[in-house]
Short mmCIF file of C-alpha atoms in Angstrom, two decimals:
data_model
loop_
_atom_site.label_atom_id
_atom_site.label_comp_id
_atom_site.label_asym_id
_atom_site.label_seq_id
_atom_site.Cartn_x
_atom_site.Cartn_y
_atom_site.Cartn_z
CA MET Y 12 -19.60 -3.70 -42.07
CA PHE Y 13 -16.22 -5.36 -41.30
CA GLY Y 14 -15.75 -5.90 -45.35
CA ALA Y 15 -16.71 -1.81 -45.52
CA ILE Y 16 -14.18 -0.91 -43.17
CA LEU Y 17 -11.57 -2.51 -44.77
CA MET Y 18 -12.22 -1.48 -48.15
CA SER Y 19 -12.03 2.64 -46.61
CA PHE Y 20 -8.67 1.58 -45.05
CA SER Y 21 -7.15 -0.27 -48.52
CA LEU Y 22 -8.36 2.63 -50.51
CA ALA Y 23 -6.68 5.09 -47.94
CA ILE Y 24 -3.41 3.25 -47.81
CA VAL Y 25 -3.36 2.62 -51.98
CA LEU Y 26 -4.05 6.82 -52.34
CA ILE Y 27 -1.07 7.15 -49.73
CA GLY Y 28 1.10 4.73 -51.85
CA VAL Y 29 0.19 6.88 -54.99
CA VAL Y 30 0.85 10.47 -53.53
CA GLN Y 31 4.01 8.84 -51.65
CA SER Y 32 4.96 8.03 -55.49
CA ILE Y 33 4.12 10.97 -57.21
CA LEU Y 34 6.23 13.16 -54.20
CA MET Y 35 9.04 10.76 -54.67
CA ARG Y 36 9.06 10.48 -58.68
CA ASN Y 37 9.01 14.80 -58.31
CA ALA Y 38 11.94 15.05 -55.77
CA ARG Y 39 13.62 13.12 -58.02
CA VAL Y 40 13.24 15.37 -61.02
CA ASN Y 41 14.12 18.47 -59.01
CA LEU Y 42 16.95 17.16 -57.02
CA THR Y 43 18.51 15.75 -60.66
CA GLU Y 44 17.64 19.46 -62.04
CA LYS Y 45 19.52 21.07 -59.33
CA VAL Y 46 22.86 18.61 -59.62
CA GLU Y 47 22.85 19.91 -63.37
CA TYR Y 48 22.34 23.46 -62.64
CA GLY Y 49 25.22 23.05 -60.76
CA LYS Y 50 27.43 21.04 -63.04
CA ILE Y 51 26.96 23.93 -65.45
CA ILE Y 52 27.96 26.76 -62.04
CA VAL Y 53 31.44 24.53 -61.42
CA ASP Y 54 32.06 24.53 -64.65
CA ARG Y 55 31.62 28.23 -65.58
CA ALA Y 56 33.62 29.16 -62.56
CA VAL Y 57 36.19 26.97 -63.28
CA GLU Y 58 36.35 27.79 -66.66
CA ASN Y 59 36.10 31.41 -65.81
CA SER Y 60 39.11 31.00 -63.30
CA LEU Y 61 41.36 29.25 -65.71
CA SER Y 62 40.65 31.92 -68.45
CA ALA Y 63 41.98 34.52 -65.45
CA LEU Y 64 44.77 32.33 -64.81
CA ASP Y 65 46.05 32.39 -68.58
CA GLY Y 66 45.78 35.82 -68.98
CA LEU Y 67 47.78 36.66 -65.71
CA SER Y 68 49.92 33.94 -67.34
CA GLY Y 69 50.55 35.71 -70.64
CA ASN Y 70 51.35 39.23 -68.68
CA GLU Y 71 55.26 40.25 -68.76
CA LEU Y 72 54.88 42.61 -65.97
CA PHE Y 73 53.69 38.93 -63.96
CA ARG Y 74 56.62 36.90 -65.59
CA GLU Y 75 58.73 39.57 -64.51
CA ALA Y 76 58.21 39.58 -60.86
CA LEU Y 77 57.80 35.52 -60.54
CA THR Y 78 61.19 35.21 -62.10
CA LYS Y 79 62.67 37.49 -60.17
CA GLU Y 80 60.58 36.36 -57.14
CA ASN Y 81 59.36 40.15 -56.66
CA GLU Y 82 57.05 39.44 -53.53
CA ALA Y 83 55.34 42.88 -53.58
CA ASP Y 84 54.55 42.65 -57.24
CA LEU Y 85 53.37 38.92 -56.96
CA THR Y 86 51.31 40.15 -54.07
CA SER Y 87 49.44 43.36 -56.33
CA PHE Y 88 49.01 40.47 -59.00
CA SER Y 89 46.97 37.70 -56.43
CA LYS Y 90 44.63 40.55 -54.92
CA ALA Y 91 43.79 42.07 -58.06
CA LEU Y 92 42.73 38.03 -59.68
CA PHE Y 93 41.03 37.78 -56.40
CA LYS Y 94 39.54 41.41 -56.78
CA ASN Y 95 38.45 40.96 -60.00
CA TYR Y 96 37.47 37.56 -60.31
CA LYS Y 97 35.02 36.19 -57.95
CA ASP Y 98 34.20 32.70 -59.76
CA PHE Y 99 38.36 32.23 -58.92
CA GLU Y 100 38.07 32.95 -55.38
CA ASN Y 101 35.12 31.03 -54.99
CA ILE Y 102 37.21 27.78 -56.39
CA ALA Y 103 40.53 28.67 -54.40
CA ILE Y 104 38.11 28.69 -51.10
CA VAL Y 105 36.94 25.37 -52.23
#
């Protein structure tokens, strides 16, 4: 009688261990995939932001406003940058 009870408890413990190991492995895989996806999203946002800044730096009107320290024009360029490039807005907030 005692042996049967001990065997049933042992079986339950082994099954719980197997289920736990499967769940832990799945959680590890899912978290790894989420990290890789997040890295792709952040890399894309940074590349888009750098591209936007590169395009802005090549703009002759922006260069003139920057050298003359024309605050109104620089403000309008900043607004346009944040309005047209949502990735830049997200990067600037972080």
